CSV table of C-alpha atoms in Angstrom, one decimal:
chain,number,residue,atom,x,y,z
T,563,MET,CA,-1.3,11.9,10.7
T,564,ARG,CA,0.6,15.4,9.8
T,565,PRO,CA,3.4,13.7,7.0
T,566,ILE,CA,7.4,13.8,8.1
T,567,THR,CA,8.8,14.7,4.9
T,568,PRO,CA,12.6,14.8,4.1
T,569,PRO,CA,14.9,15.7,5.2
T,570,ALA,CA,13.0,15.5,8.4
T,571,MET,CA,15.3,12.8,10.8
T,572,ILE,CA,14.8,9.0,11.7
T,573,GLY,CA,15.8,7.8,14.6
T,574,ILE,CA,15.6,4.1,15.0
T,575,VAL,CA,16.5,2.1,18.5
T,576,GLY,CA,18.8,-0.9,17.2
T,577,ALA,CA,22.1,-0.5,14.9
T,578,GLY,CA,21.9,-3.7,13.7
T,579,GLN,CA,22.0,-5.2,10.2
T,580,LEU,CA,18.7,-4.8,9.5
T,581,GLY,CA,19.1,-1.1,11.3
T,582,ARG,CA,21.2,-0.9,7.9
T,583,MET,CA,19.0,-1.4,5.5
T,584,LEU,CA,16.1,0.6,6.6
T,585,THR,CA,18.8,3.6,6.9
T,586,GLN,CA,19.6,3.1,3.4
T,587,VAL,CA,16.4,3.3,2.5
T,588,ALA,CA,15.7,6.5,3.8
T,589,HIS,CA,18.8,7.6,2.8
T,590,ARG,CA,18.1,8.1,-1.1
T,591,TYR,CA,14.6,8.8,0.6
T,592,GLY,CA,16.3,12.4,1.7
T,593,TYR,CA,15.4,11.5,5.0
T,594,GLN,CA,18.7,11.4,7.9
T,595,VAL,CA,18.5,9.1,10.3
T,596,ALA,CA,19.9,9.1,14.3
T,597,VAL,CA,21.1,5.3,14.9
T,598,LEU,CA,20.4,4.7,19.2
T,599,THR,CA,23.2,1.6,19.7
T,600,GLY,CA,23.0,-0.3,21.9
T,601,GLY,CA,26.3,0.6,23.5
T,602,ASP,CA,28.3,-0.5,20.2
T,603,LYS,CA,29.3,1.7,18.6
T,604,GLN,CA,31.2,0.8,14.3
T,605,THR,CA,27.6,-1.1,14.3
T,606,PRO,CA,26.3,-2.1,10.8
T,607,ALA,CA,24.2,1.0,10.8
T,608,GLY,CA,26.0,3.5,12.5
T,609,THR,CA,28.3,3.2,9.8
T,610,VAL,CA,25.8,4.4,7.1
T,611,ALA,CA,23.6,6.9,10.4
T,612,ASP,CA,24.0,10.1,9.9
T,613,ILE,CA,24.8,10.1,13.5
T,614,GLU,CA,25.1,6.8,16.0
T,615,ILE,CA,24.4,7.1,19.2
T,616,ALA,CA,26.6,4.4,21.1
T,617,ALA,CA,24.8,4.1,24.8
T,618,GLU,CA,22.1,1.5,26.6
T,619,PHE,CA,19.0,1.8,25.8
T,620,ASP,CA,18.1,3.0,29.3
T,621,ASP,CA,20.7,5.6,29.7
T,622,PRO,CA,18.7,8.3,30.7
T,623,GLU,CA,21.1,11.1,28.9
T,624,ALA,CA,22.1,9.0,26.1
T,625,VAL,CA,18.1,8.5,25.2
T,626,GLN,CA,17.5,12.5,26.0
T,627,ARG,CA,20.4,13.4,23.3
T,628,PHE,CA,18.5,10.6,21.9
T,629,VAL,CA,14.6,11.8,21.1
T,630,ASP,CA,15.3,15.4,21.0
T,631,CYS,CA,17.7,14.9,17.8
T,632,VAL,CA,14.2,13.2,15.6
T,633,ASP,CA,11.3,13.6,14.5
T,634,VAL,CA,9.6,9.8,14.8
T,635,VAL,CA,11.2,7.2,16.9
T,636,THR,CA,11.2,3.8,15.4
T,637,TRP,CA,12.6,-0.5,15.9
T,638,GLU,CA,15.2,-2.5,14.0
T,639,LEU,CA,14.8,-4.9,17.7
T,640,GLU,CA,12.8,-5.6,20.6
T,641,ASN,CA,14.5,-6.9,23.0
T,642,VAL,CA,14.8,-3.9,24.5
T,643,SER,CA,13.7,-0.7,27.5
T,644,LEU,CA,10.6,1.0,26.6
T,645,ASP,CA,12.6,4.5,28.7
T,646,VAL,CA,13.2,5.8,24.8
T,647,ALA,CA,9.3,4.7,24.1
T,648,ASP,CA,8.5,6.7,27.5
T,649,VAL,CA,11.3,9.6,27.2
T,650,ALA,CA,9.8,9.8,23.4
T,651,ILE,CA,6.4,10.5,24.5
T,652,ALA,CA,6.7,13.2,27.2
T,653,ALA,CA,8.8,15.3,24.3
T,654,SER,CA,5.4,14.5,21.9
T,655,VAL,CA,7.8,12.6,19.5
T,656,PRO,CA,6.0,9.9,17.3
T,657,VAL,CA,6.4,6.4,18.4
T,658,ARG,CA,6.0,3.8,15.3
T,659,PRO,CA,5.0,1.1,16.5
T,660,GLY,CA,4.0,2.8,19.8
T,661,PRO,CA,5.2,0.6,22.8
T,662,ARG,CA,2.0,-1.6,23.6
T,663,VAL,CA,3.4,-3.7,20.6
T,664,ILE,CA,7.2,-3.7,21.7
T,665,ALA,CA,6.0,-4.8,24.5
T,666,ALA,CA,3.8,-8.2,23.6
T,667,ALA,CA,6.3,-9.1,21.3
T,668,ARG,CA,9.7,-8.9,23.3
T,669,ASP,CA,8.4,-11.2,26.1
T,670,ARG,CA,6.7,-14.1,24.8
T,671,GLY,CA,4.4,-14.1,27.4
T,672,ALA,CA,2.8,-11.1,27.1
T,673,GLU,CA,2.7,-12.0,22.8
T,674,LYS,CA,0.7,-15.6,23.3
T,675,LYS,CA,-1.6,-13.1,25.2
T,676,ALA,CA,-2.0,-10.8,22.9
T,677,ILE,CA,-1.7,-13.2,19.4
T,678,THR,CA,-4.8,-15.7,21.0
T,679,SER,CA,-6.7,-12.2,22.2
T,680,ALA,CA,-6.9,-10.7,18.1
T,681,GLY,CA,-8.5,-14.4,17.9
T,682,VAL,CA,-5.6,-16.1,16.6
T,683,PRO,CA,-4.3,-19.6,17.4
T,684,VAL,CA,-1.0,-20.4,18.8
T,685,ALA,CA,0.6,-23.7,19.4
T,686,PRO,CA,-0.6,-25.3,23.2
T,687,TYR,CA,1.2,-24.1,25.9
T,688,ARG,CA,2.0,-22.9,28.9
T,689,GLU,CA,3.9,-20.3,31.1
T,690,VAL,CA,5.7,-21.4,34.2
T,691,THR,CA,7.3,-19.5,37.2
T,692,SER,CA,9.3,-22.9,38.8
T,693,PRO,CA,10.8,-26.0,38.4
T,694,SER,CA,7.9,-28.3,39.8
T,695,GLU,CA,5.3,-26.7,37.2
T,696,LEU,CA,7.9,-27.1,35.0
T,697,GLU,CA,7.8,-30.6,35.1
T,698,GLU,CA,3.7,-30.2,35.1
T,699,ALA,CA,3.4,-29.0,31.6
T,700,VAL,CA,5.8,-31.2,29.7
T,701,ILE,CA,4.1,-34.2,31.5
T,702,ALA,CA,0.9,-32.7,30.1
T,703,PHE,CA,2.1,-32.0,27.1
T,704,ASN,CA,2.7,-35.2,26.6
T,705,ALA,CA,7.3,-34.6,25.8
T,706,PRO,CA,8.4,-33.5,22.9
T,707,VAL,CA,8.3,-29.5,24.3
T,708,ILE,CA,9.7,-26.1,24.0
T,709,ILE,CA,11.3,-24.8,26.7
T,710,LYS,CA,11.9,-21.0,25.9
T,711,THR,CA,12.9,-17.5,28.4
T,712,VAL,CA,10.2,-15.5,28.2
T,713,ARG,CA,12.4,-12.4,27.3
T,714,GLY,CA,15.9,-12.0,25.5
T,715,GLY,CA,16.4,-15.1,23.0
T,716,TYR,CA,16.7,-15.2,18.9
T,717,ASP,CA,17.9,-17.7,16.7
T,718,GLY,CA,17.8,-21.0,18.5
T,719,LYS,CA,19.2,-19.3,21.2
T,720,TYR,CA,18.1,-19.7,25.1
T,721,GLN,CA,15.3,-22.5,24.5
T,722,VAL,CA,16.0,-26.4,24.9
T,723,ARG,CA,14.0,-28.9,22.7
T,724,VAL,CA,12.5,-31.4,25.3
T,725,ALA,CA,12.3,-35.4,23.5
T,726,SER,CA,11.1,-36.8,27.2
T,727,SER,CA,9.7,-36.7,30.8
T,728,PRO,CA,13.3,-36.3,32.9
T,729,SER,CA,12.1,-35.8,36.4
T,730,SER,CA,15.6,-34.9,38.1
T,731,GLU,CA,16.8,-32.7,35.4
T,732,PHE,CA,13.3,-30.0,35.4
T,733,ALA,CA,15.5,-28.6,38.5
T,734,GLY,CA,18.6,-28.1,36.3
T,735,ILE,CA,16.6,-27.2,32.7
T,736,PHE,CA,14.8,-23.9,34.2
T,737,GLU,CA,18.2,-23.2,36.0
T,738,SER,CA,20.2,-23.4,32.2
T,739,LEU,CA,18.2,-20.9,30.9
T,740,GLY,CA,18.3,-18.5,34.0
T,741,SER,CA,14.8,-16.9,33.7
T,742,ASP,CA,11.8,-17.0,36.4
T,743,ARG,CA,9.6,-17.2,33.7
T,744,LEU,CA,9.5,-19.8,31.1
T,745,ILE,CA,7.3,-20.5,28.4
T,746,VAL,CA,6.8,-23.9,27.4
T,747,GLU,CA,4.6,-24.7,24.1
T,748,GLN,CA,3.9,-28.3,21.8
T,749,GLU,CA,6.2,-29.2,19.7
T,750,MET,CA,4.5,-28.8,16.0
T,751,LEU,CA,4.7,-31.3,13.9
T,752,PHE,CA,4.1,-28.7,10.3
T,753,ASP,CA,4.5,-28.9,7.0
T,754,ARG,CA,6.3,-26.0,6.9
T,755,GLU,CA,7.1,-23.0,8.7
T,756,VAL,CA,5.5,-19.5,6.5
T,757,SER,CA,6.1,-15.9,7.8
T,758,VAL,CA,3.9,-12.6,6.2
T,759,VAL,CA,4.9,-9.2,6.6
T,760,VAL,CA,2.4,-6.2,6.2
T,761,ALA,CA,2.4,-3.3,6.8
T,762,ARG,CA,-0.2,-0.7,8.6
T,763,ALA,CA,-0.9,2.9,7.6
T,764,ALA,CA,-1.9,5.0,11.2
T,765,ASP,CA,-5.2,5.3,8.8
T,766,GLY,CA,-5.5,1.4,9.4
T,767,LEU,CA,-4.6,0.2,5.8
T,768,ILE,CA,-2.7,-2.4,5.4
T,769,VAL,CA,-0.9,-3.4,2.5
T,770,ASP,CA,1.6,-7.2,2.0
T,771,HIS,CA,4.1,-8.9,0.6
T,772,GLY,CA,2.5,-12.5,0.0
T,773,VAL,CA,3.6,-15.1,2.4
T,774,MET,CA,7.0,-15.9,2.3
T,775,GLU,CA,8.1,-20.0,3.2
T,776,ASN,CA,10.8,-20.6,4.8
T,777,VAL,CA,13.4,-22.9,6.8
T,778,HIS,CA,15.5,-22.8,9.8
T,779,VAL,CA,18.9,-24.8,10.2
T,780,ASN,CA,20.0,-25.0,14.0
T,781,GLY,CA,17.2,-22.1,15.3
T,782,ILE,CA,19.1,-19.8,12.2
T,783,LEU,CA,16.6,-18.7,9.5
T,784,ASP,CA,18.5,-20.2,6.1
T,785,THR,CA,16.1,-19.7,2.9
T,786,THR,CA,13.2,-18.0,2.4
T,787,ILE,CA,11.4,-18.6,-1.3
T,788,THR,CA,8.0,-16.7,-2.2
T,789,PRO,CA,5.2,-17.6,-2.8
T,790,ALA,CA,5.1,-19.6,-0.3
T,791,ASP,CA,4.4,-23.7,-1.8
T,792,ILE,CA,0.4,-24.0,0.0
T,793,LEU,CA,-3.0,-23.5,-1.1
T,794,LEU,CA,-4.0,-20.7,-1.9
T,795,GLN,CA,-7.1,-20.9,0.1
T,796,VAL,CA,-3.9,-21.5,3.6
T,797,SER,CA,-2.1,-17.9,1.7
T,798,ALA,CA,-5.2,-16.6,2.2
T,799,GLU,CA,-5.5,-16.6,5.3
T,800,ALA,CA,-1.3,-16.6,6.8
T,801,ILE,CA,-2.8,-12.7,5.1
T,802,SER,CA,-5.5,-12.4,7.1
T,803,ILE,CA,-4.1,-13.5,10.5
T,804,ALA,CA,-1.3,-11.0,9.9
T,805,GLY,CA,-3.3,-8.4,9.1
T,806,LYS,CA,-5.7,-8.8,12.1
T,807,LEU,CA,-2.9,-8.5,14.2
T,808,ALA,CA,-1.9,-5.9,13.0
T,809,ASP,CA,-5.5,-4.4,13.1
T,810,HIS,CA,-5.1,-5.6,17.1
T,811,LEU,CA,-1.7,-4.1,17.7
T,812,ASP,CA,-2.8,-1.4,16.0
T,813,VAL,CA,0.8,-1.5,14.1
T,814,VAL,CA,1.8,1.8,12.5
T,815,GLY,CA,4.9,0.3,10.6
T,816,LEU,CA,5.7,-3.5,10.3
T,817,LEU,CA,4.3,-6.0,11.6
T,818,CYS,CA,6.3,-9.7,10.6
T,819,VAL,CA,4.0,-12.8,11.9
T,820,GLU,CA,5.5,-15.8,11.9
T,821,MET,CA,2.9,-19.2,11.8
T,822,PHE,CA,2.9,-23.3,11.4
T,823,VAL,CA,1.6,-24.8,8.4
T,824,VAL,CA,-0.3,-28.0,10.1
T,825,GLY,CA,-2.5,-29.4,6.5
T,826,SER,CA,-4.7,-27.0,5.9
T,827,GLU,CA,-4.6,-24.6,9.9
T,828,LEU,CA,-2.1,-22.3,11.0
T,829,PHE,CA,-0.5,-21.6,14.3
T,830,VAL,CA,1.4,-18.7,15.1
T,831,ASN,CA,4.7,-19.0,16.6
T,832,GLU,CA,6.5,-15.3,17.3
T,833,ILE,CA,5.4,-11.9,16.6
T,834,ALA,CA,7.8,-8.9,15.2
T,835,PRO,CA,7.5,-5.2,14.6
T,836,ARG,CA,10.1,-4.2,12.7
T,837,PRO,CA,11.4,-5.5,9.2
T,838,HIS,CA,12.2,-9.2,9.2
T,839,ASN,CA,14.8,-11.4,8.1
T,840,SER,CA,12.2,-13.4,5.7
T,841,GLY,CA,10.9,-9.8,4.6
T,842,HIS,CA,14.6,-9.6,2.4
T,843,CYS,CA,13.2,-11.1,-0.9
T,844,THR,CA,11.6,-7.7,-0.9
T,845,ILE,CA,14.1,-5.8,-2.0
T,846,GLU,CA,14.7,-7.4,-5.7
T,847,ALA,CA,11.5,-8.5,-6.0
T,848,ALA,CA,8.9,-6.1,-4.7
T,849,VAL,CA,8.5,-2.2,-6.2
T,850,ALA,CA,8.1,-0.7,-2.3
T,851,SER,CA,10.5,-3.6,-0.1
T,852,GLN,CA,9.7,-4.1,3.3
T,853,PHE,CA,12.4,-1.3,4.7
T,854,GLU,CA,10.2,1.3,2.3
T,855,GLN,CA,7.3,-0.3,3.5
T,856,HIS,CA,8.2,0.6,6.9
T,857,LEU,CA,9.3,4.1,6.8
T,858,ARG,CA,6.4,5.2,4.5
T,859,ALA,CA,4.2,4.2,7.0
T,860,ILE,CA,6.2,5.2,10.7
T,861,CYS,CA,6.7,8.5,8.5
T,862,GLY,CA,2.7,9.3,7.2
T,863,LEU,CA,3.5,8.7,3.9
T,864,PRO,CA,0.9,6.4,1.5
T,865,LEU,CA,2.3,2.9,0.8
T,866,GLY,CA,4.0,1.3,-1.9
T,867,ASP,CA,2.8,-2.0,-4.3
T,868,GLY,CA,4.7,-4.7,-1.5
T,869,THR,CA,3.4,-7.9,-5.0
T,870,CYS,CA,7.2,-9.4,-4.9
T,871,ARG,CA,7.3,-11.9,-7.6
T,872,PRO,CA,9.1,-15.1,-7.5
T,873,ALA,CA,12.3,-14.8,-5.6
T,874,ALA,CA,15.1,-17.0,-3.2
T,875,MET,CA,16.9,-15.6,-0.6
T,876,ALA,CA,20.0,-17.6,1.2
T,877,GLN,CA,21.0,-16.2,4.5
T,878,LEU,CA,25.5,-16.0,4.5
T,879,LEU,CA,26.3,-16.5,8.3
T,880,GLY,CA,30.1,-15.7,9.9
T,881,GLU,CA,31.4,-20.0,9.3
T,882,LEU,CA,31.8,-18.6,5.7
T,883,TRP,CA,34.9,-16.8,7.0
T,884,ASP,CA,36.7,-19.8,9.7
T,885,THR,CA,39.3,-19.4,5.6
T,886,GLY,CA,39.2,-15.8,4.9
T,887,GLU,CA,37.1,-13.3,3.1
T,888,PRO,CA,35.2,-15.6,0.8
T,889,ASP,CA,35.5,-15.3,-2.6
T,890,TRP,CA,32.7,-13.2,-3.8
T,891,ILE,CA,33.6,-13.0,-7.5
T,892,GLU,CA,32.1,-16.3,-7.3
T,893,VAL,CA,28.1,-14.1,-6.1
T,894,LEU,CA,29.0,-11.6,-8.7
T,895,SER,CA,30.1,-13.2,-11.5
T,896,ASP,CA,25.8,-14.6,-11.2
T,897,PRO,CA,24.7,-11.9,-13.5
T,898,LYS,CA,21.0,-12.5,-11.5
T,899,VAL,CA,22.0,-13.3,-7.8
T,900,SER,CA,22.1,-10.0,-5.5
T,901,MET,CA,24.3,-9.9,-2.7
T,902,HIS,CA,24.0,-8.1,0.8
T,903,LEU,CA,27.1,-7.7,3.2
T,904,TYR,CA,26.3,-5.9,6.8
T,905,GLY,CA,29.6,-4.5,8.0
T,906,LYS,CA,29.9,-6.8,10.5
T,907,ARG,CA,33.3,-6.2,12.1
T,908,GLU,CA,33.6,-9.8,13.2
T,909,ALA,CA,32.3,-12.9,11.7
T,910,ARG,CA,31.9,-16.0,14.7
T,911,GLN,CA,29.3,-19.4,14.2
T,912,GLY,CA,25.7,-18.6,13.0
T,913,ARG,CA,26.1,-14.5,13.7
T,914,LYS,CA,24.4,-13.6,10.0
T,915,MET,CA,27.2,-11.5,7.9
T,916,GLY,CA,24.4,-11.2,4.5
T,917,HIS,CA,22.5,-12.9,2.5
T,918,LEU,CA,22.0,-14.5,-1.2
T,919,THR,CA,18.6,-13.1,-3.6
T,920,CYS,CA,17.5,-13.8,-6.3
T,921,VAL,CA,14.7,-13.5,-8.4
T,922,ASP,CA,13.3,-15.8,-10.9
T,923,THR,CA,10.4,-17.1,-12.9
T,924,THR,CA,10.0,-19.4,-10.2
T,925,PRO,CA,10.9,-19.4,-6.1
T,926,MET,CA,13.0,-23.2,-7.0
T,927,LEU,CA,14.5,-22.6,-9.7
T,928,ALA,CA,15.8,-18.8,-7.8
T,929,LEU,CA,16.4,-21.0,-4.5
T,930,GLU,CA,18.3,-23.2,-7.0
T,931,GLN,CA,20.3,-20.2,-8.3
T,932,VAL,CA,21.0,-18.6,-4.7
T,933,LEU,CA,22.0,-22.2,-2.9
T,934,ALA,CA,24.2,-22.9,-6.1
T,935,VAL,CA,26.5,-19.8,-5.0
T,936,ARG,CA,26.7,-19.9,-2.2
T,937,GLU,CA,27.8,-23.9,-2.3
T,938,ARG,CA,30.7,-22.4,-4.7
T,939,LEU,CA,32.3,-20.4,-1.3
T,940,LEU,CA,31.9,-23.1,1.7
């Protein structure tokens, strides 16, 4: 693969905080960046990019304009039309990661089939297409179960938990989720939630950031520590699973694999072929952050050292703004804590507005510090 070198134009599909942080790293390397936003203007990524194209992902004219000005296309999100990939490939513009992995990650049915075809376990599930099939699946799994739409949904959106088998409610549940296809998953009684972010180069070289341990609140990632507090053999297996999936899907770029730890077993929950919120610790904890590794991989540059020092991350959500702008002096008065704000214009309940990170001698010490600072902002 011929390297794509500065000052080439990196094209990012999506323009949220992940695109913003990828753009900042690209600029540090001397690249230019164009973002296709999906329609919004003055987006977190668009305000720092060289070009912001505020149009829908399936707008033919905008997609062509985007492809015409970039040297490589990459992704900040996967719940998008693949029209961009089709146009880019027709124009001989490389798309990394390729459309195969995006197609798998954006559809939970395709995602689970892709994971299991690699020989990797997932929670027991069924894909259903009617209220009667939904009822059969809930009964077969002996509720509680999690019911999810196959497309869309993040941070706990477009999914419901069913604790028993309320037959009279299945039609209502099916209709409320607004989909003709749903995934019914057996609820996992897991010990921990972990994730592994790996970078994979075009030649197949894989570099990982270790294993992150995540805590979600109301379906939204709240905190991450690294390394995860799990057995060494479980950690090694988690890293192996992430690498196996990156190879199986022929990823060029990043792949984040979220997993449940059940005793000494691992079950994959979701994959994301892009930088991930659980990888934010890497910005301060690793020589080469997840954003830097993604940029290197898609541009054909040598991968960096992803090894992380003990670290923690705490998310800053929109409710911190309920009484006005938080007192950032409280954050900056702690010299060990780093602050990242995403430049979003409107704070809403549950919306990711920024995060705090800390590097220390142990992940728990780092976690204590970011939580203490965040608590002072409430």
